[in-house]
mmCIF file of C-alpha atoms in Angstrom:
data_model
loop_
_atom_site.group_PDB
_atom_site.id
_atom_site.type_symbol
_atom_site.label_atom_id
_atom_site.label_comp_id
_atom_site.label_asym_id
_atom_site.label_seq_id
_atom_site.Cartn_x
_atom_site.Cartn_y
_atom_site.Cartn_z
ATOM 1 C CA MET M 25 0.000 0.000 0.000
ATOM 2 C CA ARG M 26 2.685 2.474 0.969
ATOM 3 C CA PHE M 27 4.772 1.465 -2.012
ATOM 4 C CA LEU M 28 1.967 2.209 -4.454
ATOM 5 C CA ALA M 29 1.205 5.537 -2.878
ATOM 6 C CA SER M 30 4.833 6.647 -2.712
ATOM 7 C CA LYS M 31 5.401 5.483 -6.265
ATOM 8 C CA ALA M 32 2.440 7.499 -7.432
ATOM 9 C CA ALA M 33 3.691 10.488 -5.495
ATOM 10 C CA LEU M 34 7.069 10.370 -7.203
ATOM 11 C CA LEU M 35 5.675 9.962 -10.682
ATOM 12 C CA LEU M 36 2.767 12.288 -10.127
ATOM 13 C CA PRO M 37 4.305 15.676 -10.814
ATOM 14 C CA LEU M 38 6.322 14.592 -13.848
ATOM 15 C CA ARG M 39 3.338 14.515 -16.167
ATOM 16 C CA THR M 40 0.363 16.435 -14.875
ATOM 17 C CA ASP M 41 -1.913 15.337 -17.716
ATOM 18 C CA ASP M 42 -2.173 11.829 -16.247
ATOM 19 C CA LEU M 43 -2.127 12.965 -12.612
ATOM 20 C CA HIS M 44 -5.678 12.024 -11.776
ATOM 21 C CA ALA M 45 -5.759 8.882 -13.869
ATOM 22 C CA ARG M 46 -2.835 7.403 -11.922
ATOM 23 C CA LEU M 47 -3.915 8.459 -8.466
ATOM 24 C CA GLN M 48 -7.502 7.375 -9.010
ATOM 25 C CA LYS M 49 -6.301 3.936 -10.038
ATOM 26 C CA VAL M 50 -4.150 3.660 -6.917
ATOM 27 C CA ALA M 51 -6.932 4.894 -4.677
ATOM 28 C CA SER M 52 -9.571 2.626 -6.142
ATOM 29 C CA ARG M 53 -7.350 -0.446 -5.827
ATOM 30 C CA GLN M 54 -6.903 0.210 -2.142
ATOM 31 C CA ASP M 55 -10.655 0.297 -1.580
ATOM 32 C CA GLY M 56 -11.594 -2.396 -4.018
ATOM 33 C CA SER M 57 -14.814 -0.508 -4.627
ATOM 34 C CA PRO M 58 -16.099 -0.660 -8.219
ATOM 35 C CA ASP M 59 -17.974 2.592 -7.687
ATOM 36 C CA LEU M 60 -14.688 4.473 -7.381
ATOM 37 C CA GLU M 61 -13.048 2.888 -10.422
ATOM 38 C CA PRO M 62 -12.733 5.610 -13.106
ATOM 39 C CA SER M 63 -13.886 4.621 -16.534
ATOM 40 C CA ARG M 64 -11.320 4.418 -19.307
ATOM 41 C CA SER M 65 -13.241 6.787 -21.494
ATOM 42 C CA ARG M 66 -13.311 9.420 -18.763
ATOM 43 C CA SER M 67 -9.600 9.034 -18.056
ATOM 44 C CA LYS M 68 -8.810 9.403 -21.742
ATOM 45 C CA SER M 69 -10.991 12.470 -22.039
ATOM 46 C CA ILE M 70 -9.285 14.070 -19.031
ATOM 47 C CA ALA M 71 -5.827 13.302 -20.430
ATOM 48 C CA SER M 72 -6.782 14.705 -23.835
ATOM 49 C CA THR M 73 -8.177 17.975 -22.469
ATOM 50 C CA LEU M 74 -5.442 18.797 -19.955
ATOM 51 C CA PRO M 75 -2.556 20.820 -21.444
ATOM 52 C CA PRO M 76 0.975 19.389 -21.181
ATOM 53 C CA ILE M 77 3.144 20.808 -18.392
ATOM 54 C CA ASP M 78 6.837 21.464 -18.874
ATOM 55 C CA ASP M 79 9.143 19.730 -16.383
ATOM 56 C CA GLN M 80 10.869 23.028 -15.685
ATOM 57 C CA ASP M 81 7.576 24.595 -14.634
ATOM 58 C CA VAL M 82 6.975 21.649 -12.306
ATOM 59 C CA GLU M 83 10.326 22.096 -10.615
ATOM 60 C CA VAL M 84 9.882 25.859 -10.252
ATOM 61 C CA SER M 85 6.442 25.457 -8.684
ATOM 62 C CA CYS M 86 7.611 22.677 -6.342
ATOM 63 C CA ARG M 87 10.511 24.815 -5.162
ATOM 64 C CA GLN M 88 8.269 27.813 -4.607
ATOM 65 C CA GLU M 89 5.705 25.790 -2.653
ATOM 66 C CA LEU M 90 8.447 24.076 -0.647
ATOM 67 C CA ILE M 91 9.575 27.484 0.612
ATOM 68 C CA GLN M 92 6.027 28.578 1.369
ATOM 69 C CA SER M 93 5.438 25.364 3.333
ATOM 70 C CA GLY M 94 8.488 25.965 5.531
ATOM 71 C CA GLY M 95 11.103 23.882 3.710
ATOM 72 C CA ARG M 96 14.507 24.925 2.376
ATOM 73 C CA PRO M 97 15.532 24.149 -1.223
ATOM 74 C CA VAL M 98 18.885 22.478 -1.656
ATOM 75 C CA CYS M 99 19.933 24.958 -4.386
ATOM 76 C CA SER M 100 18.596 27.575 -6.770
ATOM 77 C CA ILE M 101 16.762 26.889 -10.009
ATOM 78 C CA GLN M 102 19.731 28.048 -12.065
ATOM 79 C CA GLU M 103 22.113 25.816 -10.116
ATOM 80 C CA LEU M 104 19.893 22.784 -10.641
ATOM 81 C CA PHE M 105 19.698 23.373 -14.390
ATOM 82 C CA HIS M 106 23.478 23.767 -14.538
ATOM 83 C CA ILE M 107 23.974 20.549 -12.570
ATOM 84 C CA SER M 108 21.523 18.700 -14.808
ATOM 85 C CA ALA M 109 23.494 19.845 -17.866
ATOM 86 C CA THR M 110 26.809 18.597 -16.394
ATOM 87 C CA PRO M 111 25.822 15.947 -13.802
ATOM 88 C CA THR M 112 29.280 14.508 -13.235
ATOM 89 C CA VAL M 113 30.744 17.922 -12.385
ATOM 90 C CA GLY M 114 28.493 19.561 -9.823
ATOM 91 C CA TYR M 115 26.293 16.774 -8.498
ATOM 92 C CA GLU M 116 27.802 17.086 -4.996
ATOM 93 C CA ALA M 117 25.561 20.085 -4.347
ATOM 94 C CA VAL M 118 22.459 17.891 -4.546
ATOM 95 C CA LEU M 119 24.009 14.603 -3.415
ATOM 96 C CA SER M 120 21.739 14.545 -0.376
ATOM 97 C CA TRP M 121 18.721 14.235 -2.667
ATOM 98 C CA LEU M 122 19.962 11.525 -5.004
ATOM 99 C CA SER M 123 19.427 7.789 -4.762
ATOM 100 C CA ASP M 124 22.056 6.526 -7.188
ATOM 101 C CA ASP M 125 25.346 7.488 -8.835
ATOM 102 C CA PRO M 126 24.947 10.505 -11.151
ATOM 103 C CA ASP M 127 26.753 8.707 -13.976
ATOM 104 C CA SER M 128 24.148 5.929 -13.982
ATOM 105 C CA GLU M 129 20.813 6.011 -15.772
ATOM 106 C CA ASP M 130 18.872 6.166 -12.525
ATOM 107 C CA GLY M 131 21.195 8.834 -11.152
ATOM 108 C CA ILE M 132 20.730 11.107 -14.147
ATOM 109 C CA GLY M 133 16.989 10.699 -13.811
ATOM 110 C CA ASP M 134 17.241 11.689 -10.137
ATOM 111 C CA LEU M 135 18.863 15.041 -10.922
ATOM 112 C CA LYS M 136 15.988 16.706 -12.746
ATOM 113 C CA PRO M 137 13.146 16.255 -10.179
ATOM 114 C CA VAL M 138 15.182 17.276 -7.125
ATOM 115 C CA PHE M 139 12.696 19.925 -5.978
ATOM 116 C CA THR M 140 9.802 17.571 -6.639
ATOM 117 C CA ARG M 141 11.470 15.001 -4.410
ATOM 118 C CA GLN M 142 12.118 17.628 -1.747
ATOM 119 C CA PHE M 143 8.478 18.741 -1.840
ATOM 120 C CA TRP M 144 7.127 15.237 -1.319
ATOM 121 C CA ARG M 145 9.696 14.440 1.357
ATOM 122 C CA TRP M 146 8.773 17.592 3.250
ATOM 123 C CA TRP M 147 5.135 16.619 3.249
ATOM 124 C CA GLU M 148 5.979 13.102 4.399
ATOM 125 C CA PHE M 149 7.566 14.830 7.358
ATOM 126 C CA ARG M 150 4.487 17.030 7.809
ATOM 127 C CA LYS M 151 2.315 13.914 7.792
ATOM 128 C CA SER M 152 4.560 12.332 10.431
ATOM 129 C CA GLN M 153 4.148 15.458 12.585
ATOM 130 C CA TRP M 154 0.405 14.907 12.798
ATOM 131 C CA ASP M 155 0.705 11.132 13.191
ATOM 132 C CA SER M 156 3.277 11.435 15.978
ATOM 133 C CA ARG M 157 0.831 13.637 17.910
ATOM 134 C CA GLY M 158 -2.055 11.231 17.459
ATOM 135 C CA LEU M 159 -3.688 13.613 14.962
ATOM 136 C CA GLY M 160 -3.242 11.589 11.801
ATOM 137 C CA ASP M 161 -6.952 11.820 10.970
ATOM 138 C CA SER M 162 -7.114 15.549 11.626
ATOM 139 C CA GLU M 163 -8.653 17.666 8.893
ATOM 140 C CA ALA M 164 -6.175 20.459 9.618
ATOM 141 C CA GLY M 165 -3.239 18.469 8.245
ATOM 142 C CA PHE M 166 -5.072 17.438 5.099
ATOM 143 C CA SER M 167 -6.383 20.970 4.527
ATOM 144 C CA ALA M 168 -2.854 22.366 4.623
ATOM 145 C CA PHE M 169 -1.694 19.709 2.162
ATOM 146 C CA LEU M 170 -4.656 20.346 -0.135
ATOM 147 C CA GLU M 171 -3.950 24.073 -0.262
ATOM 148 C CA ALA M 172 -0.287 23.387 -1.004
ATOM 149 C CA GLU M 173 -1.251 21.051 -3.850
ATOM 150 C CA LYS M 174 -3.609 23.633 -5.311
ATOM 151 C CA ARG M 175 -1.030 26.402 -5.179
ATOM 152 C CA LYS M 176 1.596 24.150 -6.713
ATOM 153 C CA HIS M 177 -0.572 23.117 -9.647
ATOM 154 C CA LEU M 178 -1.815 26.629 -10.268
ATOM 155 C CA ALA M 179 1.779 27.902 -10.288
ATOM 156 C CA MET M 180 2.760 25.337 -12.923
ATOM 157 C CA GLY M 181 -0.193 26.321 -15.099
ATOM 158 C CA ALA M 182 -2.412 23.312 -14.341
ATOM 159 C CA LYS M 183 -5.590 25.222 -13.575
ATOM 160 C CA ALA M 184 -7.629 22.632 -15.472
ATOM 161 C CA THR M 185 -6.333 19.923 -13.146
ATOM 162 C CA VAL M 186 -7.337 21.830 -10.027
ATOM 163 C CA SER M 187 -10.797 22.505 -11.422
ATOM 164 C CA GLN M 188 -11.486 18.793 -11.911
ATOM 165 C CA PRO M 189 -14.282 17.582 -9.570
ATOM 166 C CA SER M 190 -12.124 14.670 -8.402
ATOM 167 C CA PHE M 191 -9.096 16.785 -7.470
ATOM 168 C CA ASN M 192 -9.943 17.119 -3.763
ATOM 169 C CA GLU M 193 -10.819 13.450 -3.335
ATOM 170 C CA THR M 194 -7.719 12.297 -5.178
ATOM 171 C CA THR M 195 -5.551 14.555 -3.023
ATOM 172 C CA ARG M 196 -7.223 13.195 0.111
ATOM 173 C CA ARG M 197 -6.414 9.626 -0.848
ATOM 174 C CA LEU M 198 -2.827 10.614 -1.586
ATOM 175 C CA TRP M 199 -2.629 12.148 1.889
ATOM 176 C CA GLN M 200 -4.105 9.013 3.476
ATOM 177 C CA TYR M 201 -1.627 6.664 1.809
ATOM 178 C CA MET M 202 1.390 8.937 2.148
ATOM 179 C CA PRO M 203 4.063 7.184 4.239
ATOM 180 C CA ALA M 204 4.709 8.664 7.666
ATOM 181 C CA SER M 205 7.612 7.736 9.941
ATOM 182 C CA ARG M 206 6.562 7.895 13.579
ATOM 183 C CA GLN M 207 9.168 8.728 16.195
ATOM 184 C CA LEU M 208 7.590 6.228 18.628
ATOM 185 C CA PRO M 209 5.109 3.344 18.382
ATOM 186 C CA GLU M 210 1.459 4.249 18.139
ATOM 187 C CA GLY M 211 -0.234 5.132 21.398
ATOM 188 C CA GLN M 212 2.647 7.127 22.884
ATOM 189 C CA THR M 213 1.943 10.548 24.376
ATOM 190 C CA PHE M 214 3.004 13.870 22.895
ATOM 191 C CA SER M 215 5.370 14.303 25.839
ATOM 192 C CA ALA M 216 7.113 11.038 24.950
ATOM 193 C CA HIS M 217 7.409 12.196 21.343
ATOM 194 C CA SER M 218 8.967 15.482 22.477
ATOM 195 C CA ASN M 219 11.505 13.665 24.626
ATOM 196 C CA ALA M 220 12.451 11.367 21.737
ATOM 197 C CA VAL M 221 13.069 14.360 19.485
ATOM 198 C CA LYS M 222 15.206 16.076 22.121
ATOM 199 C CA ILE M 223 17.284 12.926 22.645
ATOM 200 C CA ARG M 224 18.043 12.662 18.919
ATOM 201 C CA LEU M 225 19.017 16.321 18.727
ATOM 202 C CA ALA M 226 21.097 16.392 21.927
ATOM 203 C CA PRO M 227 24.437 15.349 20.308
ATOM 204 C CA HIS M 228 24.308 18.384 18.010
ATOM 205 C CA HIS M 229 24.165 20.983 20.822
ATOM 206 C CA PHE M 230 21.962 23.593 19.177
ATOM 207 C CA THR M 231 21.780 26.758 21.270
ATOM 208 C CA LYS M 232 18.342 27.919 20.149
ATOM 209 C CA PRO M 233 15.534 26.322 22.159
ATOM 210 C CA LEU M 234 13.262 23.638 20.754
ATOM 211 C CA GLN M 235 9.615 24.451 21.455
ATOM 212 C CA LEU M 236 7.390 21.674 20.176
ATOM 213 C CA ARG M 237 3.646 22.253 20.179
ATOM 214 C CA LYS M 238 0.727 19.868 20.202
ATOM 215 C CA ASP M 239 -0.545 21.715 17.132
ATOM 216 C CA PRO M 240 2.376 21.717 14.645
ATOM 217 C CA GLN M 241 0.904 24.711 12.829
ATOM 218 C CA LYS M 242 1.707 26.849 15.884
ATOM 219 C CA GLN M 243 5.420 26.022 15.839
ATOM 220 C CA THR M 244 8.167 28.325 14.633
ATOM 221 C CA ILE M 245 10.125 27.659 11.465
ATOM 222 C CA TRP M 246 13.171 26.874 13.621
ATOM 223 C CA THR M 247 11.343 24.233 15.660
ATOM 224 C CA ASP M 248 9.868 22.702 12.522
ATOM 225 C CA TRP M 249 13.342 22.376 11.016
ATOM 226 C CA LEU M 250 14.760 20.712 14.119
ATOM 227 C CA GLU M 251 11.836 18.295 14.206
ATOM 228 C CA TYR M 252 12.485 17.619 10.529
ATOM 229 C CA LEU M 253 16.114 16.842 11.384
ATOM 230 C CA SER M 254 14.895 14.353 13.983
ATOM 231 C CA PHE M 255 12.644 12.843 11.301
ATOM 232 C CA GLU M 256 15.571 12.325 8.909
ATOM 233 C CA ILE M 257 17.763 10.908 11.691
ATOM 234 C CA ARG M 258 15.000 8.456 12.529
ATOM 235 C CA CYS M 259 14.859 7.375 8.878
ATOM 236 C CA LEU M 260 18.638 6.911 8.890
ATOM 237 C CA GLU M 261 18.363 4.719 11.989
ATOM 238 C CA LYS M 262 15.799 2.503 10.280
ATOM 239 C CA LEU M 263 17.826 2.215 7.072
ATOM 240 C CA THR M 264 20.976 1.415 9.040
ATOM 241 C CA ALA M 265 19.157 -1.295 10.999
ATOM 242 C CA THR M 266 17.935 -2.830 7.725
ATOM 243 C CA ALA M 267 21.453 -2.853 6.249
ATOM 244 C CA GLU M 268 22.916 -4.383 9.396
ATOM 245 C CA SER M 269 20.289 -7.133 9.405
ATOM 246 C CA LEU M 270 21.418 -8.137 5.898
ATOM 247 C CA GLU M 271 25.124 -8.265 6.743
ATOM 248 C CA PRO M 272 25.216 -11.954 7.836
ATOM 249 C CA GLU M 273 23.673 -13.076 4.558
ATOM 250 C CA TYR M 274 26.102 -10.863 2.665
ATOM 251 C CA TYR M 275 29.130 -12.408 4.392
ATOM 252 C CA GLN M 276 27.795 -15.909 3.798
ATOM 253 C CA SER M 277 27.407 -15.171 0.109
ATOM 254 C CA THR M 278 30.934 -13.791 0.012
ATOM 255 C CA ARG M 279 32.325 -16.961 1.579
ATOM 256 C CA ARG M 280 30.409 -19.132 -0.882
ATOM 257 C CA LEU M 281 31.845 -17.135 -3.746
ATOM 258 C CA LEU M 282 35.406 -17.481 -2.478
ATOM 259 C CA ARG M 283 35.016 -21.210 -1.830
ATOM 260 C CA ALA M 284 33.257 -22.014 -5.067
ATOM 261 C CA LYS M 285 34.615 -25.214 -6.648
ATOM 262 C CA GLN M 286 35.321 -25.480 -10.303
ATOM 263 C CA PRO M 287 33.910 -28.403 -12.335
ATOM 264 C CA ASN M 288 37.321 -30.036 -12.432
ATOM 265 C CA GLY M 289 37.250 -30.353 -8.639
ATOM 266 C CA ASN M 290 39.812 -27.664 -7.907
ATOM 267 C CA ASN M 291 38.957 -25.466 -4.937
ATOM 268 C CA ALA M 292 39.135 -21.720 -5.600
ATOM 269 C CA GLY M 293 41.223 -20.625 -2.663
ATOM 270 C CA SER M 294 41.155 -16.915 -3.445
ATOM 271 C CA SER M 295 38.827 -14.306 -4.747
ATOM 272 C CA SER M 296 40.668 -14.151 -8.046
ATOM 273 C CA ALA M 297 40.199 -17.889 -8.485
ATOM 274 C CA ALA M 298 36.502 -17.531 -7.768
ATOM 275 C CA PHE M 299 36.249 -15.130 -10.663
ATOM 276 C CA GLY M 300 37.663 -17.683 -13.073
ATOM 277 C CA SER M 301 41.304 -16.607 -13.028
ATOM 278 C CA THR M 302 42.664 -20.097 -12.326
ATOM 279 C CA LYS M 303 46.133 -21.061 -13.449
ATOM 280 C CA PRO M 304 45.973 -21.848 -17.168
ATOM 281 C CA ARG M 305 46.638 -25.380 -18.226
ATOM 282 C CA GLN M 306 49.835 -25.942 -20.183
ATOM 283 C CA HIS M 307 49.578 -28.086 -23.283
ATOM 284 C CA PHE M 308 52.002 -28.936 -25.991
ATOM 285 C CA LEU M 309 50.409 -28.613 -29.362
ATOM 286 C CA GLY M 310 50.669 -31.823 -31.248
ATOM 287 C CA GLY M 311 51.183 -33.844 -28.080
ATOM 288 C CA LYS M 312 49.854 -37.332 -28.027
ATOM 289 C CA GLY M 313 46.635 -38.073 -26.182
ATOM 290 C CA VAL M 314 45.447 -34.436 -26.067
ATOM 291 C CA ASN M 315 41.791 -34.093 -27.022
ATOM 292 C CA MET M 316 41.258 -30.442 -27.861
ATOM 293 C CA GLY M 317 37.473 -30.828 -27.868
ATOM 294 C CA THR M 318 37.512 -32.225 -24.351
ATOM 295 C CA GLU M 319 39.845 -29.517 -23.129
ATOM 296 C CA LEU M 320 37.698 -26.811 -24.707
ATOM 297 C CA ALA M 321 34.589 -28.228 -23.071
ATOM 298 C CA ALA M 322 36.353 -28.282 -19.700
ATOM 299 C CA ALA M 323 37.433 -24.653 -20.102
ATOM 300 C CA ARG M 324 33.874 -23.658 -20.949
ATOM 301 C CA ALA M 325 32.593 -25.531 -17.905
ATOM 302 C CA ASP M 326 35.082 -23.660 -15.722
ATOM 303 C CA ARG M 327 33.959 -20.372 -17.194
ATOM 304 C CA ASP M 328 30.269 -21.183 -16.760
ATOM 305 C CA ALA M 329 30.810 -22.273 -13.176
ATOM 306 C CA SER M 330 32.661 -19.066 -12.375
ATOM 307 C CA GLN M 331 29.973 -16.981 -14.043
ATOM 308 C CA LYS M 332 27.256 -18.804 -12.108
ATOM 309 C CA SER M 333 29.069 -18.150 -8.838
ATOM 310 C CA ILE M 334 29.281 -14.462 -9.672
ATOM 311 C CA ASP M 335 25.631 -14.287 -10.744
ATOM 312 C CA ASP M 336 24.541 -16.025 -7.547
ATOM 313 C CA PHE M 337 26.615 -13.619 -5.472
ATOM 314 C CA ILE M 338 25.112 -10.578 -7.188
ATOM 315 C CA ARG M 339 21.585 -11.924 -6.786
ATOM 316 C CA GLU M 340 22.050 -12.875 -3.137
ATOM 317 C CA THR M 341 23.656 -9.553 -2.154
ATOM 318 C CA ARG M 342 21.455 -7.215 -4.194
ATOM 319 C CA ALA M 343 19.287 -6.311 -1.208
ATOM 320 C CA TYR M 344 22.319 -5.593 0.966
ATOM 321 C CA MET M 345 23.957 -3.417 -1.697
ATOM 322 C CA GLN M 346 20.759 -1.423 -2.146
ATOM 323 C CA ALA M 347 20.441 -0.994 1.614
ATOM 324 C CA GLY M 348 24.021 0.260 1.720
ATOM 325 C CA ARG M 349 23.274 2.847 -0.978
ATOM 326 C CA ASP M 350 20.194 3.984 0.918
ATOM 327 C CA VAL M 351 22.258 4.496 4.068
ATOM 328 C CA PHE M 352 24.952 6.358 2.133
ATOM 329 C CA TYR M 353 22.583 8.912 0.613
ATOM 330 C CA GLN M 354 20.537 9.253 3.786
ATOM 331 C CA LYS M 355 23.696 10.125 5.717
ATOM 332 C CA HIS M 356 24.377 12.922 3.255
ATOM 333 C CA ARG M 357 20.807 14.119 3.656
ATOM 334 C CA VAL M 358 21.108 14.256 7.433
ATOM 335 C CA GLU M 359 24.381 16.153 7.114
ATOM 336 C CA TRP M 360 22.721 18.651 4.779
ATOM 337 C CA VAL M 361 19.815 19.216 7.192
ATOM 338 C CA ILE M 362 22.311 19.788 10.038
ATOM 339 C CA LYS M 363 24.245 22.288 7.913
ATOM 340 C CA GLU M 364 21.054 24.179 7.116
ATOM 341 C CA ALA M 365 20.181 24.221 10.815
ATOM 342 C CA ARG M 366 23.563 25.790 11.603
ATOM 343 C CA LEU M 367 22.944 28.455 8.985
ATOM 344 C CA MET M 368 19.519 29.195 10.429
ATOM 345 C CA GLU M 369 20.990 29.399 13.920
ATOM 346 C CA ASN M 370 23.618 31.878 12.769
ATOM 347 C CA GLU M 371 21.007 33.976 11.013
ATOM 348 C CA MET M 372 19.032 34.199 14.271
ATOM 349 C CA SER M 373 22.027 34.930 16.497
ATOM 350 C CA PRO M 374 22.265 38.379 18.181
ATOM 351 C CA GLN M 375 25.663 38.988 16.590
ATOM 352 C CA SER M 376 24.213 38.432 13.138
ATOM 353 C CA ASN M 377 21.244 40.679 13.849
ATOM 354 C CA TRP M 378 23.553 43.348 15.314
ATOM 355 C CA ALA M 379 25.817 43.232 12.278
ATOM 356 C CA LYS M 380 22.847 43.555 9.945
ATOM 357 C CA ALA M 381 21.436 46.458 11.962
ATOM 358 C CA LYS M 382 24.827 48.212 12.035
ATOM 359 C CA LYS M 383 25.249 47.861 8.307
ATOM 360 C CA ARG M 384 21.758 49.158 7.718
ATOM 361 C CA LYS M 385 22.379 52.125 10.092
ATOM 362 C CA GLN M 386 25.635 52.999 8.347
ATOM 363 C CA ARG M 387 23.893 52.934 5.022
ATOM 364 C CA ASP M 388 21.117 55.193 6.310
ATOM 365 C CA GLU M 389 23.543 57.683 7.925
ATOM 366 C CA GLU M 390 25.830 58.055 4.922
ATOM 367 C CA PRO M 391 25.397 61.545 3.386
ATOM 368 C CA PRO M 392 24.115 61.475 -0.142
ATOM 369 C CA GLU M 393 26.714 61.977 -2.802
ATOM 370 C CA PRO M 394 26.600 65.512 -4.310
ATOM 371 C CA GLN M 395 24.924 65.463 -7.655
ATOM 372 C CA PRO M 396 26.412 67.709 -10.374
ATOM 373 C CA LYS M 397 24.217 70.620 -11.419
ATOM 374 C CA ARG M 398 24.051 69.830 -15.066
ATOM 375 C CA THR M 399 21.708 72.743 -15.979
ATOM 376 C CA LYS M 400 23.899 75.461 -14.458
ATOM 377 C CA ARG M 401 26.986 73.936 -15.999
ATOM 378 C CA ARG M 402 25.489 74.134 -19.435
ATOM 379 C CA VAL M 403 24.583 77.809 -18.822
ATOM 380 C CA SER M 404 28.129 78.633 -17.627
ATOM 381 C CA ASP M 405 29.636 76.938 -20.655
ATOM 382 C CA LYS M 406 27.336 78.943 -22.897
ATOM 383 C CA ASN M 407 28.332 82.241 -21.215
ATOM 384 C CA ALA M 408 31.980 81.330 -21.407
ATOM 385 C CA ASN M 409 31.706 80.996 -25.159
ATOM 386 C CA SER M 410 29.867 84.298 -25.610
ATOM 387 C CA VAL M 411 31.165 86.728 -22.924
ATOM 388 C CA ALA M 412 34.838 87.425 -22.254
ATOM 389 C CA THR M 413 35.821 87.773 -18.628
ATOM 390 C CA PRO M 414 38.865 89.551 -17.277
ATOM 391 C CA ALA M 415 40.373 86.319 -16.037
ATOM 392 C CA THR M 416 39.788 84.542 -19.298
ATOM 393 C CA PRO M 417 39.967 86.882 -22.328
ATOM 394 C CA HIS M 418 38.076 85.909 -25.398
ATOM 395 C CA PRO M 419 40.514 84.160 -27.744
ATOM 396 C CA ARG M 420 39.142 85.740 -30.917
ATOM 397 C CA ARG M 421 39.220 89.307 -29.504
ATOM 398 C CA ASN M 422 42.710 88.746 -28.145
ATOM 399 C CA ALA M 423 43.932 87.793 -31.585
ATOM 400 C CA ARG M 424 42.373 90.894 -33.184
ATOM 401 C CA ARG M 425 43.937 93.148 -30.497
ATOM 402 C CA SER M 426 47.400 91.706 -31.169
ATOM 403 C CA THR M 427 47.034 92.341 -34.899
ATOM 404 C CA ARG M 428 45.860 95.962 -34.351
ATOM 405 C CA GLN M 429 48.790 96.723 -32.040
ATOM 406 C CA THR M 430 51.252 95.377 -34.598
ATOM 407 C CA SER M 431 49.838 97.613 -37.382
ATOM 408 C CA LEU M 432 50.035 100.735 -35.188
ATOM 409 C CA LYS M 433 53.711 100.109 -34.491
ATOM 410 C CA ASP M 434 54.394 99.784 -38.177
#
């Protein structure tokens, strides 16, 4: 159930024209009610009437709504487009929001919808806020999510989608099936939840106080971000526990690979031998009793056995390798959230506020720069060209006077 909902949530914003068709299918399958199953003709008519939405518009609207909902984008729009153009160069800036290597097909696909992924992750956290307080069925949480969805779709130009009669119901089902990570098992008090959050944040020694509220809508942006950090740490703990639970099976598979026997009965005593790099047989061409067909068949059997051992190892350790990747990227995400918290703390510090106020005061007290009086200057220049002053004799009159004095002397 959670997988279907989260999968729909990830694919949802990429093509808005089939938004409702996908979510309605997911929702109706959960209920099993034929009354809620959308007809194919209606789905096709909706898809044909809704205008296509550019992926760039989706990312811009998701980033804008993420900020309005209290989140913090990992980078700017321009930075994301630059990273998407050269993924192997600047992917470190968004590493906390990837799920695979940027040079892989999945990794390249992860780069473009970074803000979409941030938006949905933020609302998974919001959902966990209500669930952790025993308010998972509260209308207040869904109403906030519904308004965010409307604003997001309107910003990307999907007014026709919002105006669909099924938009509210589809969004409600998405909210209901959205995964939420609780800090504590169900039934715990809000006080116990608050203590769990404080315990997770204690090693980081933030100086600003954490003031959790029963109603999360009454919390400050700072408290929301610290609770979000606790949420991501909790997810890291769960992913780490999953990876650790798979370690014994991983080591067993490794030992089987290293001890794999070749068809000829030789035991591969090293990892290189397990991969088929056994010592080559030495034959003398033209030697008596050498059957080249038999030797070729034996070599192929060795190769096939080695390949089977490798394939078995990859298949048996796939879950562990994926769990390790999940832990790796989640660690980077937690580190990014901590870094953002430090920046927020510095922005709220008295020294930072004093420095900003001092800079603003200096700017306000600076005397305005004297502006040149262009009109008067033009008048003075005009007078200088037409009226001779004692300090500056007129050049043309001076020349005439010199000529007249010369003729009188002659």
